PDB file of C-alpha atoms and ligand atoms in Angstrom:
ATOM      1  CA  MET A   1      13.161 -64.298 -25.811  1.00 97.00           C
ATOM      2  CA  ARG A   2      11.862 -63.300 -22.427  1.00 98.00           C
ATOM      3  CA  PHE A   3      14.414 -63.398 -19.612  1.00 98.00           C
ATOM      4  CA  THR A   4      13.401 -63.641 -15.946  1.00 98.00           C
ATOM      5  CA  VAL A   5      15.642 -63.410 -12.886  1.00 98.00           C
ATOM      6  CA  LEU A   6      14.710 -66.200 -10.460  1.00 98.00           C
ATOM      7  CA  GLY A   7      17.788 -65.712  -8.280  1.00 98.00           C
ATOM      8  CA  TYR A   8      20.878 -63.542  -8.471  1.00 98.00           C
ATOM      9  CA  GLN A   9      22.512 -63.467  -5.039  1.00 98.00           C
ATOM     10  CA  SER A  10      25.871 -64.897  -4.027  1.00 98.00           C
ATOM     11  CA  PRO A  11      27.334 -66.606  -2.147  1.00 98.00           C
ATOM     12  CA  TYR A  12      24.133 -67.364  -0.236  1.00 98.00           C
ATOM     13  CA  PRO A  13      20.537 -66.163  -0.367  1.00 98.00           C
ATOM     14  CA  GLY A  14      19.406 -63.310   1.830  1.00 98.00           C
ATOM     15  CA  PRO A  15      15.953 -63.339   3.469  1.00 97.00           C
ATOM     16  CA  ASP A  16      13.403 -64.422   0.818  1.00 97.00           C
ATOM     17  CA  GLY A  17      16.284 -64.457  -1.631  1.00 98.00           C
ATOM     18  CA  ALA A  18      17.808 -66.900  -4.079  1.00 98.00           C
ATOM     19  CA  THR A  19      21.227 -67.542  -5.609  1.00 98.00           C
ATOM     20  CA  PRO A  20      21.646 -67.632  -9.417  1.00 98.00           C
ATOM     21  CA  GLY A  21      18.906 -69.043 -11.582  1.00 99.00           C
ATOM     22  CA  TYR A  22      17.304 -67.567 -14.706  1.00 99.00           C
ATOM     23  CA  LEU A  23      14.372 -68.484 -16.921  1.00 98.00           C
ATOM     24  CA  VAL A  24      14.436 -67.974 -20.692  1.00 98.00           C
ATOM     25  CA  GLU A  25      11.140 -68.403 -22.509  1.00 98.00           C
ATOM     26  CA  THR A  26      10.247 -68.275 -26.198  1.00 97.00           C
ATOM     27  CA  ASP A  27       7.126 -69.289 -28.115  1.00 95.00           C
ATOM     28  CA  GLU A  28       8.588 -72.797 -28.328  1.00 97.00           C
ATOM     29  CA  VAL A  29      10.751 -73.560 -25.272  1.00 98.00           C
ATOM     30  CA  ARG A  30      11.434 -72.876 -21.612  1.00 98.00           C
ATOM     31  CA  LEU A  31      15.034 -73.014 -20.456  1.00 98.00           C
ATOM     32  CA  LEU A  32      16.342 -72.801 -16.913  1.00 99.00           C
ATOM     33  CA  ILE A  33      19.887 -71.465 -16.583  1.00 99.00           C
ATOM     34  CA  ASP A  34      21.618 -72.476 -13.343  1.00 99.00           C
ATOM     35  CA  CYS A  35      19.646 -73.714 -10.356  1.00 99.00           C
ATOM     36  CA  GLY A  36      20.821 -72.088  -7.152  1.00 98.00           C
ATOM     37  CA  SER A  37      19.440 -72.021  -3.629  1.00 98.00           C
ATOM     38  CA  GLY A  38      15.809 -70.859  -3.620  1.00 98.00           C
ATOM     39  CA  VAL A  39      15.416 -70.900  -7.410  1.00 98.00           C
ATOM     40  CA  LEU A  40      12.751 -73.591  -7.495  1.00 98.00           C
ATOM     41  CA  ALA A  41      10.399 -71.628  -5.230  1.00 98.00           C
ATOM     42  CA  GLN A  42      10.751 -68.633  -7.564  1.00 98.00           C
ATOM     43  CA  ALA A  43      10.366 -70.718 -10.740  1.00 98.00           C
ATOM     44  CA  GLY A  44       6.953 -71.888  -9.532  1.00 97.00           C
ATOM     45  CA  LYS A  45       5.681 -68.309  -9.750  1.00 98.00           C
ATOM     46  CA  HIS A  46       6.188 -68.391 -13.527  1.00 98.00           C
ATOM     47  CA  LEU A  47       5.523 -71.965 -14.666  1.00 98.00           C
ATOM     48  CA  PRO A  48       4.983 -75.474 -13.354  1.00 98.00           C
ATOM     49  CA  ILE A  49       8.471 -76.954 -13.167  1.00 98.00           C
ATOM     50  CA  TYR A  50       7.333 -80.009 -15.132  1.00 98.00           C
ATOM     51  CA  GLU A  51       7.011 -77.748 -18.186  1.00 98.00           C
ATOM     52  CA  LEU A  52      10.743 -77.010 -18.280  1.00 98.00           C
ATOM     53  CA  ASP A  53      12.422 -78.228 -21.468  1.00 98.00           C
ATOM     54  CA  VAL A  54      16.102 -77.925 -20.534  1.00 98.00           C
ATOM     55  CA  LEU A  55      18.455 -76.990 -17.704  1.00 98.00           C
ATOM     56  CA  LEU A  56      21.756 -75.365 -18.666  1.00 99.00           C
ATOM     57  CA  LEU A  57      24.436 -75.354 -15.966  1.00 98.00           C
ATOM     58  CA  SER A  58      27.416 -73.022 -16.090  1.00 98.00           C
ATOM     59  CA  HIS A  59      29.455 -74.805 -13.396  1.00 98.00           C
ATOM     60  CA  TYR A  60      29.177 -76.750 -10.184  1.00 98.00           C
ATOM     61  CA  HIS A  61      29.721 -74.189  -7.434  1.00 98.00           C
ATOM     62  CA  HIS A  62      27.025 -74.517  -4.769  1.00 98.00           C
ATOM     63  CA  ASP A  63      25.429 -71.144  -5.434  1.00 98.00           C
ATOM     64  CA  HIS A  64      24.582 -72.355  -8.979  1.00 98.00           C
ATOM     65  CA  ILE A  65      23.437 -75.928  -8.280  1.00 98.00           C
ATOM     66  CA  ALA A  66      21.975 -76.042  -4.755  1.00 98.00           C
ATOM     67  CA  ASP A  67      18.368 -76.731  -5.853  1.00 98.00           C
ATOM     68  CA  ILE A  68      19.109 -79.496  -8.371  1.00 98.00           C
ATOM     69  CA  GLY A  69      18.394 -82.293  -5.899  1.00 98.00           C
ATOM     70  CA  VAL A  70      14.921 -80.987  -5.100  1.00 98.00           C
ATOM     71  CA  LEU A  71      14.286 -80.300  -8.797  1.00 98.00           C
ATOM     72  CA  GLN A  72      14.986 -83.987  -9.441  1.00 98.00           C
ATOM     73  CA  TYR A  73      12.623 -85.038  -6.650  1.00 98.00           C
ATOM     74  CA  GLY A  74       9.996 -82.644  -7.992  1.00 98.00           C
ATOM     75  CA  LEU A  75      10.178 -83.962 -11.543  1.00 98.00           C
ATOM     76  CA  MET A  76      10.085 -87.549 -10.273  1.00 98.00           C
ATOM     77  CA  VAL A  77       6.853 -86.823  -8.385  1.00 98.00           C
ATOM     78  CA  HIS A  78       5.297 -84.999 -11.353  1.00 98.00           C
ATOM     79  CA  GLN A  79       6.071 -88.063 -13.472  1.00 98.00           C
ATOM     80  CA  LEU A  80       4.407 -90.220 -10.803  1.00 98.00           C
ATOM     81  CA  PHE A  81       1.365 -87.907 -10.894  1.00 98.00           C
ATOM     82  CA  GLY A  82       1.210 -88.161 -14.699  1.00 98.00           C
ATOM     83  CA  GLN A  83       2.015 -84.484 -15.315  1.00 98.00           C
ATOM     84  CA  ARG A  84       5.264 -85.210 -17.136  1.00 98.00           C
ATOM     85  CA  PRO A  85       5.895 -88.312 -19.250  1.00 97.00           C
ATOM     86  CA  ALA A  86       8.143 -90.881 -17.586  1.00 95.00           C
ATOM     87  CA  ASP A  87      10.075 -91.170 -20.838  1.00 96.00           C
ATOM     88  CA  ARG A  88      10.878 -87.436 -20.822  1.00 97.00           C
ATOM     89  CA  PRO A  89      13.780 -86.831 -18.447  1.00 98.00           C
ATOM     90  CA  LEU A  90      14.835 -83.195 -18.205  1.00 98.00           C
ATOM     91  CA  PRO A  91      18.097 -82.811 -20.155  1.00 98.00           C
ATOM     92  CA  ILE A  92      20.796 -81.113 -18.078  1.00 98.00           C
ATOM     93  CA  TYR A  93      23.589 -79.672 -20.216  1.00 98.00           C
ATOM     94  CA  ALA A  94      26.609 -79.122 -18.007  1.00 98.00           C
ATOM     95  CA  PRO A  95      30.424 -79.240 -17.850  1.00 98.00           C
ATOM     96  CA  GLU A  96      32.142 -82.628 -17.858  1.00 97.00           C
ATOM     97  CA  ALA A  97      34.020 -82.086 -14.580  1.00 96.00           C
ATOM     98  CA  PRO A  98      34.207 -82.718 -11.662  1.00 97.00           C
ATOM     99  CA  ALA A  99      33.118 -86.328 -12.175  1.00 96.00           C
ATOM    100  CA  GLN A 100      31.156 -86.712  -8.926  1.00 95.00           C
ATOM    101  CA  ASN A 101      28.989 -83.706  -9.844  1.00 97.00           C
ATOM    102  CA  VAL A 102      28.374 -85.100 -13.322  1.00 98.00           C
ATOM    103  CA  GLN A 103      27.204 -88.414 -11.874  1.00 97.00           C
ATOM    104  CA  ALA A 104      24.594 -86.691  -9.720  1.00 97.00           C
ATOM    105  CA  LEU A 105      22.913 -85.061 -12.744  1.00 98.00           C
ATOM    106  CA  THR A 106      21.361 -88.283 -14.024  1.00 97.00           C
ATOM    107  CA  TYR A 107      18.613 -89.322 -11.631  1.00 97.00           C
ATOM    108  CA  ARG A 108      16.083 -92.088 -12.345  1.00 97.00           C
ATOM    109  CA  ASP A 109      13.793 -90.939 -15.203  1.00 97.00           C
ATOM    110  CA  ALA A 110      13.760 -87.360 -13.916  1.00 98.00           C
ATOM    111  CA  THR A 111      16.972 -85.863 -15.317  1.00 98.00           C
ATOM    112  CA  CYS A 112      19.689 -86.831 -17.762  1.00 98.00           C
ATOM    113  CA  PHE A 113      23.200 -85.369 -18.165  1.00 98.00           C
ATOM    114  CA  TYR A 114      24.664 -84.155 -21.474  1.00 98.00           C
ATOM    115  CA  PRO A 115      28.192 -82.680 -21.687  1.00 98.00           C
ATOM    116  CA  ILE A 116      29.024 -79.190 -22.906  1.00 98.00           C
ATOM    117  CA  ASN A 117      32.306 -77.630 -23.998  1.00 97.00           C
ATOM    118  CA  GLU A 118      33.435 -74.784 -26.240  1.00 97.00           C
ATOM    119  CA  GLN A 119      32.693 -76.850 -29.358  1.00 98.00           C
ATOM    120  CA  THR A 120      29.091 -77.548 -28.341  1.00 98.00           C
ATOM    121  CA  SER A 121      26.282 -75.911 -30.294  1.00 98.00           C
ATOM    122  CA  LEU A 122      22.767 -76.755 -29.160  1.00 98.00           C
ATOM    123  CA  THR A 123      19.510 -76.149 -30.959  1.00 98.00           C
ATOM    124  CA  ILE A 124      16.653 -76.158 -28.467  1.00 98.00           C
ATOM    125  CA  GLY A 125      13.423 -75.288 -30.250  1.00 98.00           C
ATOM    126  CA  ASP A 126      13.955 -71.790 -31.665  1.00 97.00           C
ATOM    127  CA  VAL A 127      17.053 -71.089 -29.527  1.00 98.00           C
ATOM    128  CA  THR A 128      20.675 -71.892 -30.354  1.00 98.00           C
ATOM    129  CA  VAL A 129      23.200 -71.996 -27.525  1.00 98.00           C
ATOM    130  CA  THR A 130      27.003 -71.866 -27.667  1.00 98.00           C
ATOM    131  CA  PHE A 131      29.541 -71.765 -24.855  1.00 98.00           C
ATOM    132  CA  LEU A 132      32.722 -69.946 -23.798  1.00 98.00           C
ATOM    133  CA  ARG A 133      34.999 -71.081 -20.989  1.00 98.00           C
ATOM    134  CA  THR A 134      35.468 -68.311 -18.436  1.00 98.00           C
ATOM    135  CA  ASP A 135      38.310 -67.394 -16.103  1.00 97.00           C
ATOM    136  CA  HIS A 136      36.821 -68.865 -12.958  1.00 97.00           C
ATOM    137  CA  GLY A 137      37.406 -71.420 -10.262  1.00 86.00           C
ATOM    138  CA  ASP A 138      40.123 -73.784  -9.320  1.00 84.00           C
ATOM    139  CA  GLY A 139      40.687 -75.742 -12.511  1.00 89.00           C
ATOM    140  CA  ASP A 140      37.181 -77.023 -13.129  1.00 95.00           C
ATOM    141  CA  PRO A 141      35.415 -75.500 -16.116  1.00 97.00           C
ATOM    142  CA  CYS A 142      32.823 -72.742 -16.026  1.00 98.00           C
ATOM    143  CA  PHE A 143      30.970 -71.771 -19.199  1.00 98.00           C
ATOM    144  CA  ALA A 144      29.317 -68.553 -20.308  1.00 98.00           C
ATOM    145  CA  MET A 145      26.397 -69.030 -22.698  1.00 98.00           C
ATOM    146  CA  ARG A 146      25.317 -67.231 -25.854  1.00 98.00           C
ATOM    147  CA  LEU A 147      21.637 -67.691 -26.650  1.00 98.00           C
ATOM    148  CA  GLU A 148      20.327 -66.608 -30.045  1.00 98.00           C
ATOM    149  CA  SER A 149      16.727 -66.598 -31.207  1.00 97.00           C
ATOM    150  CA  LYS A 150      15.030 -64.679 -34.017  1.00 95.00           C
ATOM    151  CA  GLY A 151      18.047 -62.412 -34.426  1.00 95.00           C
ATOM    152  CA  ARG A 152      18.306 -61.454 -30.752  1.00 97.00           C
ATOM    153  CA  VAL A 153      21.300 -62.373 -28.596  1.00 98.00           C
ATOM    154  CA  ILE A 154      21.564 -62.898 -24.847  1.00 98.00           C
ATOM    155  CA  VAL A 155      24.999 -63.581 -23.370  1.00 98.00           C
ATOM    156  CA  TYR A 156      24.985 -65.006 -19.848  1.00 98.00           C
ATOM    157  CA  GLY A 157      28.443 -64.429 -18.439  1.00 98.00           C
ATOM    158  CA  ALA A 158      28.162 -66.981 -15.605  1.00 98.00           C
ATOM    159  CA  ASP A 159      30.981 -66.483 -13.078  1.00 98.00           C
ATOM    160  CA  SER A 160      34.094 -64.885 -14.527  1.00 98.00           C
ATOM    161  CA  GLY A 161      37.301 -63.158 -13.602  1.00 96.00           C
ATOM    162  CA  PRO A 162      39.071 -60.577 -15.751  1.00 95.00           C
ATOM    163  CA  GLY A 163      40.919 -63.211 -17.825  1.00 96.00           C
ATOM    164  CA  THR A 164      37.936 -64.210 -19.981  1.00 97.00           C
ATOM    165  CA  ASN A 165      38.210 -63.457 -23.710  1.00 97.00           C
ATOM    166  CA  TRP A 166      34.783 -61.996 -24.439  1.00 98.00           C
ATOM    167  CA  ALA A 167      35.584 -60.253 -27.726  1.00 95.00           C
ATOM    168  CA  ALA A 168      33.997 -62.469 -30.363  1.00 94.00           C
ATOM    169  CA  PHE A 169      31.532 -64.133 -28.027  1.00 98.00           C
ATOM    170  CA  ALA A 170      29.735 -61.161 -26.496  1.00 98.00           C
ATOM    171  CA  GLN A 171      30.406 -58.286 -28.904  1.00 97.00           C
ATOM    172  CA  GLY A 172      27.198 -56.398 -29.583  1.00 96.00           C
ATOM    173  CA  ALA A 173      24.926 -58.697 -27.591  1.00 98.00           C
ATOM    174  CA  ASP A 174      21.429 -57.300 -27.101  1.00 97.00           C
ATOM    175  CA  LEU A 175      21.631 -58.253 -23.419  1.00 98.00           C
ATOM    176  CA  PHE A 176      24.839 -59.008 -21.536  1.00 98.00           C
ATOM    177  CA  ILE A 177      24.294 -60.574 -18.130  1.00 98.00           C
ATOM    178  CA  CYS A 178      27.486 -59.972 -16.217  1.00 98.00           C
ATOM    179  CA  GLU A 179      28.477 -60.639 -12.663  1.00 98.00           C
ATOM    180  CA  GLY A 180      29.288 -57.718 -10.401  1.00 98.00           C
ATOM    181  CA  THR A 181      30.366 -59.625  -7.324  1.00 98.00           C
ATOM    182  CA  TYR A 182      32.234 -56.721  -5.736  1.00 98.00           C
ATOM    183  CA  LEU A 183      31.729 -53.051  -5.085  1.00 98.00           C
ATOM    184  CA  ASP A 184      34.868 -50.928  -5.084  1.00 97.00           C
ATOM    185  CA  HIS A 185      35.231 -51.026  -1.306  1.00 96.00           C
ATOM    186  CA  ASN A 186      35.365 -54.810  -1.035  1.00 96.00           C
ATOM    187  CA  LYS A 187      37.104 -55.747  -4.273  1.00 96.00           C
ATOM    188  CA  PRO A 188      40.118 -57.991  -3.506  1.00 95.00           C
ATOM    189  CA  GLN A 189      43.580 -56.747  -4.448  1.00 93.00           C
ATOM    190  CA  LYS A 190      44.253 -59.821  -6.585  1.00 91.00           C
ATOM    191  CA  PRO A 191      41.696 -61.105  -9.104  1.00 86.00           C
ATOM    192  CA  ASN A 192      40.004 -64.248  -7.804  1.00 92.00           C
ATOM    193  CA  GLY A 193      37.720 -65.355 -10.590  1.00 96.00           C
ATOM    194  CA  HIS A 194      35.117 -62.622 -10.173  1.00 97.00           C
ATOM    195  CA  LEU A 195      34.403 -59.109 -11.440  1.00 98.00           C
ATOM    196  CA  SER A 196      33.290 -55.932  -9.743  1.00 98.00           C
ATOM    197  CA  VAL A 197      30.274 -53.868 -10.753  1.00 98.00           C
ATOM    198  CA  ARG A 198      32.668 -51.357 -12.304  1.00 98.00           C
ATOM    199  CA  ASP A 199      34.408 -54.143 -14.256  1.00 98.00           C
ATOM    200  CA  ALA A 200      31.042 -55.348 -15.580  1.00 98.00           C
ATOM    201  CA  ALA A 201      30.111 -51.856 -16.740  1.00 98.00           C
ATOM    202  CA  GLU A 202      33.453 -51.278 -18.470  1.00 98.00           C
ATOM    203  CA  LEU A 203      33.182 -54.643 -20.174  1.00 98.00           C
ATOM    204  CA  ALA A 204      29.649 -54.073 -21.450  1.00 98.00           C
ATOM    205  CA  GLU A 205      30.643 -50.646 -22.749  1.00 98.00           C
ATOM    206  CA  SER A 206      33.744 -51.943 -24.536  1.00 98.00           C
ATOM    207  CA  LEU A 207      31.703 -54.749 -26.122  1.00 98.00           C
ATOM    208  CA  SER A 208      28.988 -52.303 -27.270  1.00 97.00           C
ATOM    209  CA  CYS A 209      26.247 -54.392 -25.692  1.00 97.00           C
ATOM    210  CA  GLY A 210      22.704 -53.114 -26.157  1.00 97.00           C
ATOM    211  CA  SER A 211      21.839 -53.557 -22.501  1.00 97.00           C
ATOM    212  CA  LEU A 212      23.518 -54.792 -19.349  1.00 98.00           C
ATOM    213  CA  LEU A 213      22.143 -56.792 -16.439  1.00 98.00           C
ATOM    214  CA  ILE A 214      24.439 -56.795 -13.417  1.00 98.00           C
ATOM    215  CA  THR A 215      24.013 -59.905 -11.303  1.00 98.00           C
ATOM    216  CA  HIS A 216      25.722 -62.274  -8.811  1.00 98.00           C
ATOM    217  CA  LEU A 217      25.411 -59.632  -6.121  1.00 98.00           C
ATOM    218  CA  PHE A 218      25.747 -59.864  -2.371  1.00 98.00           C
ATOM    219  CA  HIS A 219      22.231 -59.615  -0.963  1.00 98.00           C
ATOM    220  CA  GLY A 220      23.173 -56.708   1.320  1.00 97.00           C
ATOM    221  CA  TYR A 221      24.221 -54.382  -1.513  1.00 98.00           C
ATOM    222  CA  GLU A 222      22.115 -51.267  -2.060  1.00 97.00           C
ATOM    223  CA  GLU A 223      20.821 -50.989  -5.623  1.00 97.00           C
ATOM    224  CA  ALA A 224      21.760 -47.293  -5.664  1.00 97.00           C
ATOM    225  CA  ASP A 225      25.405 -48.186  -4.934  1.00 98.00           C
ATOM    226  CA  VAL A 226      25.433 -50.716  -7.755  1.00 98.00           C
ATOM    227  CA  VAL A 227      23.932 -48.204 -10.193  1.00 97.00           C
ATOM    228  CA  ALA A 228      26.411 -45.512  -9.128  1.00 97.00           C
ATOM    229  CA  GLN A 229      29.400 -47.776  -9.757  1.00 97.00           C
ATOM    230  CA  ALA A 230      28.070 -48.844 -13.181  1.00 98.00           C
ATOM    231  CA  GLU A 231      28.528 -45.356 -14.635  1.00 96.00           C
ATOM    232  CA  ALA A 232      31.080 -46.592 -17.213  1.00 95.00           C
ATOM    233  CA  TYR A 233      28.277 -48.277 -19.109  1.00 95.00           C
ATOM    234  CA  GLN A 234      26.543 -45.669 -21.236  1.00 92.00           C
ATOM    235  CA  SER A 235      25.464 -47.535 -24.356  1.00 91.00           C
ATOM    236  CA  GLY A 236      22.003 -48.563 -23.265  1.00 93.00           C
ATOM    237  CA  THR A 237      19.852 -49.646 -20.372  1.00 97.00           C
ATOM    238  CA  CYS A 238      21.581 -50.909 -17.224  1.00 98.00           C
ATOM    239  CA  TYR A 239      19.516 -53.304 -15.142  1.00 98.00           C
ATOM    240  CA  VAL A 240      20.420 -54.375 -11.603  1.00 98.00           C
ATOM    241  CA  ALA A 241      19.240 -57.909 -10.848  1.00 98.00           C
ATOM    242  CA  ARG A 242      16.335 -58.430  -8.479  1.00 98.00           C
ATOM    243  CA  ILE A 243      14.092 -61.428  -8.109  1.00 98.00           C
ATOM    244  CA  GLY A 244      11.267 -61.387 -10.635  1.00 98.00           C
ATOM    245  CA  LEU A 245      12.881 -58.841 -12.982  1.00 98.00           C
ATOM    246  CA  GLN A 246      11.817 -59.589 -16.560  1.00 98.00           C
ATOM    247  CA  ILE A 247      13.482 -58.363 -19.728  1.00 98.00           C
ATOM    248  CA  ASP A 248      11.611 -58.954 -22.974  1.00 97.00           C
ATOM    249  CA  LEU A 249      13.993 -59.151 -25.915  1.00 94.00           C
ATOM    250  CA  THR A 250      11.151 -59.382 -28.403  1.00 85.00           C
ATOM    251  CA  THR A 251      10.040 -55.826 -27.687  1.00 64.00           C
ATOM    252  CA  GLN A 252      13.253 -54.220 -26.425  1.00 50.00           C
ATOM    253  CA  LYS A 253      15.192 -52.330 -29.079  1.00 48.00           C
ATOM    254  CA  GLY A 254      18.857 -53.347 -29.138  1.00 41.00           C
TER     255      GLY A 254
HETATM  256 ZN1   ZN B 301      31.466 -69.957  -9.181  1.00 82.12          ZN
HETATM  257 ZN1   ZN B 302      28.672 -67.984  -8.281  1.00 82.12          ZN
END
């Protein structure tokens, strides 16, 4: 699997930035994970969007879904132009609530909604995907994702507070993609459904993950500050998200 950061910022994109969106490519399939503000413009640097096979959505907060409307328009036009078959809507796998968000995911022949929950196991080409509900939000579900292909494991942590039970789901993942929404100086006193950079590092270390990618960062953070606060993670390589960063799990040693 090759993993590419298309967007990583939150809650809104900085100049030339993008909020969460990630591309996973194998020999057989191309998966988009989340589709935040500015993600489509970045995706076009790597592939024509009509070649996407699947969109996986963690939850419906704006920073993760802002570009879905224009993705639907784009696919509709590519179908009109004959670049994508009209009978091949893009499957969007996403949580079943809130209902008004679910409704918006099926659009003409362009996209089609399929529900996910913790019992869902998807096989998409040579990738299997399972889901874990995270401690996030105001009652509506948010799902982390575990992607496995050819013996390699990527866990995308989505948005998550400290109450998520990662043990069985993320233990020993080759790549753990974990949010680091806060630096120490702006971490709220009470948990509010997010983690700090330090939390992410401690988590990845305790789960013995082969590598860590810290994401969901405020666009004004300095990379050096993020790296400095990730010192608890010592098991392997620590990446800090930036647009265009690629991690190749076929060559990386776990
Ligand atoms: Zn969220
Ligand atoms: Zn978010």
